[in-house]
Short mmCIF file of C-alpha atoms in Angstrom, two decimals:
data_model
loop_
_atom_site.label_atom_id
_atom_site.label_comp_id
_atom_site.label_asym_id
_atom_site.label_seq_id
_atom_site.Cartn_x
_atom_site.Cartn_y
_atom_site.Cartn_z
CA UNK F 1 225.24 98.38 66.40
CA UNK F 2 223.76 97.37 63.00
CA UNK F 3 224.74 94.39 60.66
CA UNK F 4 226.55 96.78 58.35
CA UNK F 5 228.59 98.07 60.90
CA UNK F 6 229.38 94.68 62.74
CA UNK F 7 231.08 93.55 58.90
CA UNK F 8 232.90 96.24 58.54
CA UNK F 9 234.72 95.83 62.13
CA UNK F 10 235.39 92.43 60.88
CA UNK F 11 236.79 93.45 57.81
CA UNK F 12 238.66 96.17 58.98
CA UNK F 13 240.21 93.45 61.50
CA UNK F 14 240.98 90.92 58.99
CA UNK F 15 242.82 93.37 57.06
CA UNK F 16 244.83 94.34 59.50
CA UNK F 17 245.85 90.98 60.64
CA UNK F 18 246.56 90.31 56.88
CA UNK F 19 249.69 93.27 56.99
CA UNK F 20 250.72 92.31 60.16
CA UNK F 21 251.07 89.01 59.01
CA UNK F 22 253.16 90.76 55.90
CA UNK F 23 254.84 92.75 57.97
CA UNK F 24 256.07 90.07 60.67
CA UNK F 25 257.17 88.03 57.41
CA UNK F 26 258.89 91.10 56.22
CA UNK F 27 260.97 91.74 59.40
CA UNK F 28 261.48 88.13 59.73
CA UNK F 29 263.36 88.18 55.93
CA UNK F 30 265.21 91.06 57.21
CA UNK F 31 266.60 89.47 60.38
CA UNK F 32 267.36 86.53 58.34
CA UNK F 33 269.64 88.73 55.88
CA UNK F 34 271.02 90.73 59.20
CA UNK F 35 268.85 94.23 58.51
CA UNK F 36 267.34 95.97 60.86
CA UNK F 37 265.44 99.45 60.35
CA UNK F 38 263.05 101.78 62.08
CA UNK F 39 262.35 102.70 65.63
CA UNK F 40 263.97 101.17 68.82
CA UNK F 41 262.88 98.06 70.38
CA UNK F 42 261.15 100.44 73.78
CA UNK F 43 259.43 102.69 70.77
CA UNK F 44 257.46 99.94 69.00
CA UNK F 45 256.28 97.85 72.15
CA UNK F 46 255.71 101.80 74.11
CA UNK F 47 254.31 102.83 70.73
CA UNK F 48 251.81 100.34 70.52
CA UNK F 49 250.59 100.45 74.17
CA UNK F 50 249.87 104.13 73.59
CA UNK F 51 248.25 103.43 70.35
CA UNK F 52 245.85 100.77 71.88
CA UNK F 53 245.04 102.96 74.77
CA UNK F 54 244.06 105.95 72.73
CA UNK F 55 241.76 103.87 70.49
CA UNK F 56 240.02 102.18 73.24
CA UNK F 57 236.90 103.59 73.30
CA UNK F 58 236.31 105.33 69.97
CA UNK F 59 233.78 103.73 67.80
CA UNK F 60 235.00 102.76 64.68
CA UNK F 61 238.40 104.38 65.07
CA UNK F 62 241.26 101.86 65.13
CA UNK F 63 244.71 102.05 66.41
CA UNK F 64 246.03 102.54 62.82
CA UNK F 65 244.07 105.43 62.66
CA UNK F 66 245.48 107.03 65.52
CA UNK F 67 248.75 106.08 64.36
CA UNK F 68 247.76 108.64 61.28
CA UNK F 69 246.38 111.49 63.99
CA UNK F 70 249.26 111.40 66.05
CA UNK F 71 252.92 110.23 64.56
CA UNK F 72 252.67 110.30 60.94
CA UNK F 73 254.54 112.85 59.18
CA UNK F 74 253.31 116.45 58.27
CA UNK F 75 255.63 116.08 54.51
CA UNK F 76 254.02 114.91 51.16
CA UNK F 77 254.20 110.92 51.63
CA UNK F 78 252.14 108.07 50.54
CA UNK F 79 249.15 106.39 53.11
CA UNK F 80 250.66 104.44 56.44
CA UNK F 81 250.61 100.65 55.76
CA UNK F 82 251.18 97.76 57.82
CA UNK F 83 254.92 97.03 55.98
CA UNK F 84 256.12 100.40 55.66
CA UNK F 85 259.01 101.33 58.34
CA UNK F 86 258.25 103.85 60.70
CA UNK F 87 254.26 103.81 59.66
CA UNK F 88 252.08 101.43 60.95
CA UNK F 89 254.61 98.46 60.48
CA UNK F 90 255.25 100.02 64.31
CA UNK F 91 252.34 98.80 65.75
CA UNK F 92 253.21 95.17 65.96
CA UNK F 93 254.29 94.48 70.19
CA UNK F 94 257.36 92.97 68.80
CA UNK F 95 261.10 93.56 70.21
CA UNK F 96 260.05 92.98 73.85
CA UNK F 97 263.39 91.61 74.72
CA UNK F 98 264.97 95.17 73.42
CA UNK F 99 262.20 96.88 75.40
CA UNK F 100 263.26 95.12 78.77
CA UNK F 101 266.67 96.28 78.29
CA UNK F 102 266.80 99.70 76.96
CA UNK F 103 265.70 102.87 79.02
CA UNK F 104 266.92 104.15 81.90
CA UNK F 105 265.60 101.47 83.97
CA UNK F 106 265.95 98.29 82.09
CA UNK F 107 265.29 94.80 83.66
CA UNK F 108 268.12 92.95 85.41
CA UNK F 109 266.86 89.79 83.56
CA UNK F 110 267.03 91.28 80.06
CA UNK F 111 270.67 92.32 81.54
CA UNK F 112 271.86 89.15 82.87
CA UNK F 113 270.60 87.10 79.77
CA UNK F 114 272.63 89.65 77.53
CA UNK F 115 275.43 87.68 78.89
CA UNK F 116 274.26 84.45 78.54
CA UNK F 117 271.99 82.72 76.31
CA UNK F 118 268.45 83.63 74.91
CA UNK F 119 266.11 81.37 73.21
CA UNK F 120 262.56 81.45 71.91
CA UNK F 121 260.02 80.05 74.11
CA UNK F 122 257.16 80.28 71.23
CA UNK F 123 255.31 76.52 70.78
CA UNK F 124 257.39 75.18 73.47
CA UNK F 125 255.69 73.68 76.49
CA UNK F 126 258.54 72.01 78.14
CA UNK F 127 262.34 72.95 76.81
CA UNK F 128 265.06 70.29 78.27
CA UNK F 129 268.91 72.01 77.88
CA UNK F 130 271.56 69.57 78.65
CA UNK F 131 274.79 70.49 80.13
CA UNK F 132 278.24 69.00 81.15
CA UNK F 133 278.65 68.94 85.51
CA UNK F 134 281.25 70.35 86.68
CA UNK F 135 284.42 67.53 86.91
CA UNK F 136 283.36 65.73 84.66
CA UNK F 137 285.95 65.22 81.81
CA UNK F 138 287.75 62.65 79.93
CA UNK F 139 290.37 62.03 78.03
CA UNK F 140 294.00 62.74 79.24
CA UNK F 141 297.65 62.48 78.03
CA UNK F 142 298.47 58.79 76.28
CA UNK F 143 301.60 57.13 76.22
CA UNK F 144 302.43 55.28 72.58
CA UNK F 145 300.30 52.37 72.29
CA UNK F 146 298.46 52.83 75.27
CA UNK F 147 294.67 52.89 75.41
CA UNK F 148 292.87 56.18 75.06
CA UNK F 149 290.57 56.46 78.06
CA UNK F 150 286.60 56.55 77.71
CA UNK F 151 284.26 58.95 78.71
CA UNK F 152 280.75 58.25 79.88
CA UNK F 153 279.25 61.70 78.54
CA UNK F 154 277.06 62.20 81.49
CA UNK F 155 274.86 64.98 81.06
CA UNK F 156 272.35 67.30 83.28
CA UNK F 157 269.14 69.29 82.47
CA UNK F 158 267.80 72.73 82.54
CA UNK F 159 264.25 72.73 82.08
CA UNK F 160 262.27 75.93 80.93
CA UNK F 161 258.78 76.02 81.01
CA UNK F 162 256.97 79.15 79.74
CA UNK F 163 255.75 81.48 82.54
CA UNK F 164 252.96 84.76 82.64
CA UNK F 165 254.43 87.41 84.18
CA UNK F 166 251.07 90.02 83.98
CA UNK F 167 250.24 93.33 84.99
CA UNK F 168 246.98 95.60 84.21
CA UNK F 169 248.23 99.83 84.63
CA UNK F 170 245.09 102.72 85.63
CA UNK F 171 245.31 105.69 84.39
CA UNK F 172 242.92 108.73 84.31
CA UNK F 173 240.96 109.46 81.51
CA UNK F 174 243.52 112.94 81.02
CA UNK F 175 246.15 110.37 79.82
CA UNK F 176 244.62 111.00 76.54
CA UNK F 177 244.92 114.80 76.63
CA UNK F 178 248.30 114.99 77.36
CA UNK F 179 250.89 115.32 74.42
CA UNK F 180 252.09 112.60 72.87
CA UNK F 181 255.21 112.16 74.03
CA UNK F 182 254.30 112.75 78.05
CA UNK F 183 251.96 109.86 76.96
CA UNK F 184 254.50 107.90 76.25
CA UNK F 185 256.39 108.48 79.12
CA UNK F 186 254.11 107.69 81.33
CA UNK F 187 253.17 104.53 79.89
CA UNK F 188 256.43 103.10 79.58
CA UNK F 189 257.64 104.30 83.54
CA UNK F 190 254.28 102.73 84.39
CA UNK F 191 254.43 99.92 81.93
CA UNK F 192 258.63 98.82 82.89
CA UNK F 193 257.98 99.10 86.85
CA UNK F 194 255.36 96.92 86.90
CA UNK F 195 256.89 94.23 84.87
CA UNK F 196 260.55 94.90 86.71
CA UNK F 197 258.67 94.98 90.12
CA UNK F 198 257.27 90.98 88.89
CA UNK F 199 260.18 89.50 87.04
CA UNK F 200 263.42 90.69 88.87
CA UNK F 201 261.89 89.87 92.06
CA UNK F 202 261.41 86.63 90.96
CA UNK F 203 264.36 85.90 89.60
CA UNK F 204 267.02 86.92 92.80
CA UNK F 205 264.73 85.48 95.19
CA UNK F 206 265.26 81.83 96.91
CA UNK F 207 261.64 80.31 96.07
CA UNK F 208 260.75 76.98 94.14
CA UNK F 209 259.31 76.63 91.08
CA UNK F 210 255.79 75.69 90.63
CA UNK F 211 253.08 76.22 87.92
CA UNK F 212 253.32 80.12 88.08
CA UNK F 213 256.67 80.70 87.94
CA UNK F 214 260.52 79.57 87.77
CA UNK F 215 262.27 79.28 90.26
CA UNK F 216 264.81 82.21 91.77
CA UNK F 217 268.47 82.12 91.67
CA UNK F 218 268.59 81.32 94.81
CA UNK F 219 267.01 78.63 95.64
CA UNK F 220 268.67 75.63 96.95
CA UNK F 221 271.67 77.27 97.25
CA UNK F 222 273.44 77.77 100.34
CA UNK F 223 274.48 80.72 101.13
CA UNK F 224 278.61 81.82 101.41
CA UNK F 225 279.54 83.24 105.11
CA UNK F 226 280.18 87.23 104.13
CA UNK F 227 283.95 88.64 105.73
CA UNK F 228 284.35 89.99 108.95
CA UNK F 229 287.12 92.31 108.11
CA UNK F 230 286.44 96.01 109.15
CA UNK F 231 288.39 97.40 106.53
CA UNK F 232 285.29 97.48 103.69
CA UNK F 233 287.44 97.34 100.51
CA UNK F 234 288.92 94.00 102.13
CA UNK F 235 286.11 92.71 102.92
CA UNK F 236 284.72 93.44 99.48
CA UNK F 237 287.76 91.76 97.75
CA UNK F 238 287.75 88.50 99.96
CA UNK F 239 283.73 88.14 99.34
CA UNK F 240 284.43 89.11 95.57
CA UNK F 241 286.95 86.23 95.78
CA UNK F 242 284.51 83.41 97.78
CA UNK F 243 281.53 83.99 95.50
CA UNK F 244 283.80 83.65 92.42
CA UNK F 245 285.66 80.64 94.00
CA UNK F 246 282.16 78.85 94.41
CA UNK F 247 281.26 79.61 90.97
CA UNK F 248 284.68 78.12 89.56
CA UNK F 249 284.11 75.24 91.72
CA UNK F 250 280.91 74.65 90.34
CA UNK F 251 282.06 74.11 87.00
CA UNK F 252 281.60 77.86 85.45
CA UNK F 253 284.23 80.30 84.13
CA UNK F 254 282.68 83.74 84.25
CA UNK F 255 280.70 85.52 87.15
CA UNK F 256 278.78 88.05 86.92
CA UNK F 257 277.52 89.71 90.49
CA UNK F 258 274.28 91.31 90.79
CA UNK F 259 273.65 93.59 93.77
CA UNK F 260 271.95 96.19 95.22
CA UNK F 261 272.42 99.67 94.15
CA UNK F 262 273.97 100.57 97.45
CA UNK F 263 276.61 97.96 97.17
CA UNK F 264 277.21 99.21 93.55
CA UNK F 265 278.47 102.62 94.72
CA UNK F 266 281.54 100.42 96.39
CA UNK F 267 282.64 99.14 93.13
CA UNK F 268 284.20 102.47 92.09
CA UNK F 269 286.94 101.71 94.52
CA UNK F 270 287.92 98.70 92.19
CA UNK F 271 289.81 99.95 89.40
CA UNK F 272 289.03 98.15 86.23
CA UNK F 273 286.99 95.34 87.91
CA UNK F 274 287.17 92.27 85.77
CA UNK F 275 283.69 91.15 85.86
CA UNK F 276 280.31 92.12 84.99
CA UNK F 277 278.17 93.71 87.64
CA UNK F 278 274.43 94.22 87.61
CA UNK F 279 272.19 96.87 90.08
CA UNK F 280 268.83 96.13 90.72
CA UNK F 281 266.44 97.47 93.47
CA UNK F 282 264.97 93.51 93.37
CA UNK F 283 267.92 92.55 95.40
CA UNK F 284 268.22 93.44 99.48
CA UNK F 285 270.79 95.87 100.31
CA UNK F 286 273.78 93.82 101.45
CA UNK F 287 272.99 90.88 99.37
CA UNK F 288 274.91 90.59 96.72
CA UNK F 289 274.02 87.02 94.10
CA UNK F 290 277.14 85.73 91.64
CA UNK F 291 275.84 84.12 88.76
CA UNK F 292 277.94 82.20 85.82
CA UNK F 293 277.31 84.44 83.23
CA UNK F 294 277.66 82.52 79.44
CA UNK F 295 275.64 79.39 82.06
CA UNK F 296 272.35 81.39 82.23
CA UNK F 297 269.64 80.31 79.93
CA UNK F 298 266.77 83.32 79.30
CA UNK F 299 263.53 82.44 77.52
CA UNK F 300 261.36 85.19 75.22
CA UNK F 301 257.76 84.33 74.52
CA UNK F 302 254.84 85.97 73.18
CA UNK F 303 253.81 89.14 74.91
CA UNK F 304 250.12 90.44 74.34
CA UNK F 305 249.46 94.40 74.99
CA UNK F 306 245.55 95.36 75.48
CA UNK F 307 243.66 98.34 76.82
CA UNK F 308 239.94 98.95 77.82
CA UNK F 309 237.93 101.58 79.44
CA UNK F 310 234.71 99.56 79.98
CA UNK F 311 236.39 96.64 82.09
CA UNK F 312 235.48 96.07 85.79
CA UNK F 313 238.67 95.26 88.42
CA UNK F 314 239.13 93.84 91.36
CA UNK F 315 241.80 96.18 92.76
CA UNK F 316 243.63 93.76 94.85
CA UNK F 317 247.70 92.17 94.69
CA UNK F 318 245.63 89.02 94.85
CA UNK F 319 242.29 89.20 92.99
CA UNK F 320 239.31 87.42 93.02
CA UNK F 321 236.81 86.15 90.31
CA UNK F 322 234.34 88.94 90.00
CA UNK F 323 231.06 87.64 90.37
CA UNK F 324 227.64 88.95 90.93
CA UNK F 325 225.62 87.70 94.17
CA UNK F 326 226.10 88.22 97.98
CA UNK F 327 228.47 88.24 99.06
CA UNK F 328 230.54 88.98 96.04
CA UNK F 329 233.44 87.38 96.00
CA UNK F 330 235.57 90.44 94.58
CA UNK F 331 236.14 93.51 96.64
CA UNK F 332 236.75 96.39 96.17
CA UNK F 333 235.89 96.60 92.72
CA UNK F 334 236.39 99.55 90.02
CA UNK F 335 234.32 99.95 86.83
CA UNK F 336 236.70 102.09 84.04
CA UNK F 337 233.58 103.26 82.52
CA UNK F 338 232.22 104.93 85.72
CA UNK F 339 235.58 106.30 87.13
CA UNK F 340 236.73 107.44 83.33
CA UNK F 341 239.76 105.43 83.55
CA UNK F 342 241.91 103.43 81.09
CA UNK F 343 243.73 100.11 82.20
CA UNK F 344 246.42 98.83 79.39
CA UNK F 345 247.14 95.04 80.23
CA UNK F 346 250.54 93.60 79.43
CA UNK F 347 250.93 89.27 79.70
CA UNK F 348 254.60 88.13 78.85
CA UNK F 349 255.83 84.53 78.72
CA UNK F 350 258.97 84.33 79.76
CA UNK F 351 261.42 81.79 82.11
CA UNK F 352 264.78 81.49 82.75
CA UNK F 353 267.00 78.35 84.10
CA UNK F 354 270.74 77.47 84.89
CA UNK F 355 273.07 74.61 85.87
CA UNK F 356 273.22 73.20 89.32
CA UNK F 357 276.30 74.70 91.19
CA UNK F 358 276.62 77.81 88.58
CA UNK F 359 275.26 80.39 91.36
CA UNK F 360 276.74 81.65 94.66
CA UNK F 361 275.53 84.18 97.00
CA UNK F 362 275.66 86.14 100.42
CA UNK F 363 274.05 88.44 102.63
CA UNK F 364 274.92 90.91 105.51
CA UNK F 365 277.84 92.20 103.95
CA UNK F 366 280.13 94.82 104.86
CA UNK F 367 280.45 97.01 102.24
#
């Protein structure tokens, strides 16, 4: 590559950063004022995955300039920009939270925080949320005269820490020969059961935190004895009624129940249930999780969206450093550039926290 061509890379790149940075100021004003315009939240952050992966691999092409080859349109218009809607103001991996819950499929995180509260994770290292335990109230009816009684404001903590949630998706080289919108298609199926596979697992399962992730609903919490009665719909409403009990108890005031989609089925046979319910493959049939719904604290962080055809893997659910030597430390390895494949890489931060005593659950139920 010659000196001539190495500065105009760079200047191509600094343009574009300069209208995306006029773009994200752009949307930003229009948020403030309430607007919204364009595509979907799933079309932008799909969009822009597709529009990486066909410019990987085409010297001097960027992904703006695929965005011209492939969506703009065929009328009498001015040139894409980075801040026109619809144009290459798309390209931005923004909306993720709208990504996770639209489709057919969308995450039982993005779901359950929907009925809670969201918050930006971006700068934040450490984010302490202080709540009211359960019991723990003042104040009370006072005769004339009398003294008004005190409250000691005691307080607890949720603590969210931004956590990766990662996942690198192969595809063959005919991805890019394909139509545009099977493209798409296949990128987001590919792109939202890999991340639902990784986050909704972790977040109905009963493991700690640590450094890699948070910690699952679960944990810590014992779990309710499920009915015996053989009649299913009674068992269903008496372990309907215990998991909501244990939530009330706790201190919350709405529960929302996430189970299985075979336990979902059963839910037809309650007439204008009261209560949120949320299906999710992450959860074992006959486990159904309650949850205190406006308790639940979501975080949204940055999310990065890559592709290459010229990276080497180690193809592995735990990989390796790949090194060179003997032996080598990574194995089995695949080269993108010998195989004519394409990986697109997404990394979210995201975490999620709630009160002590706010989540119930059982297992081995009977409907």
């Amino acid at each position: 590559m010659s000196y001539a061509e190495t500065l105009e890379q760079v200047g191509r790149r600094a343009s574009e950063a300069k209208q995306l940075a006029v773009h994200v100021s752009r949307g930003l004003n229009d948020l403030r004022r309430g607007k919204k315009s364009g595509l979907s939240g799933r079309d932008r952050f799909v969009r822009h995955a597709v529009l990486r992966a066909l410019a990987t691999g085409r010297h001097g092409v960027s992904y703006e300039d695929v965005w011209r080859e492939r969506y703009r349109e065929r009328a009498a218009t001015g040139p894409a920009t980075m801040t026109a809607p619809t144009w290459a103001a798309e390209l931005a991996a923004v909306d993720v939270g709208e990504y996770l819950a639209e489709g057919r499929t969308p995450l039982a995180l993005s779901r359950l925080a929907a009925l809670g509260r969201t918050i930006s994770l971006a700068g934040i290292s450490t984010l302490r949320i202080p709540y009211r335990p359960p019991l723990d109230t003042g104040g009370g009816w006072v005769a004339e005269g009398s003294p008004i009684p005190v409250d000691s404001l005691d307080f607890g903590e949720v603590v969210l820490s931004p956590r990766k949630a990662a996942t690198i998706s192969i595809f063959s080289a005919e991805l890019k020969k394909r139509a545009t919108p099977d493209i798409e298609m296949l990128v987001d199926s590919a792109l939202r059961t890999d991340i639902a596979a990784i986050v909704d697992a972790a977040l109905v399962d009963d493991q700690p935190a640590s450094a890699l992730r948070p910690a699952g609903l679960r944990y810590n919490v014992t779990p309710v004895t499920a009915s015996t009665a053989t009649d299913p719909l009674a068992a269903m409403r008496s372990d309907l009624s215990r998991l909501a009990g244990e939530i009330v108890a706790g201190g919350g005031t709405s529960p929302v129940y996430l189970v299985n989609p075979t336990q979902m089925t059963s839910f037809a046979f309650l007439p204008s249930f009261a209560y949120p319910v949320i299906d999710t493959p992450a959860i074992d049939p006959g486990t159904v999780v309650a949850v205190d719904g406006p308790a639940f604290i979501a975080g949204n962080g940055a999310a990065v969206v890559d592709a290459s055809k010229d990276a080497i893997l180690h193809e592995d659910t735990a990989p390796a450093p790949i090194v060179s030597g003997t032996p080598a430390t990574a194995s089995p390895t695949r080269s993108l550039w010998q195989t004519d494949t394409l990986a697109v890489r997404v990394i979210l931060e995201t975490s999620w926290g709630i009160p002590a005593g706010r989540v119930a659950w059982m297992e081995a139920v009977k409907w």
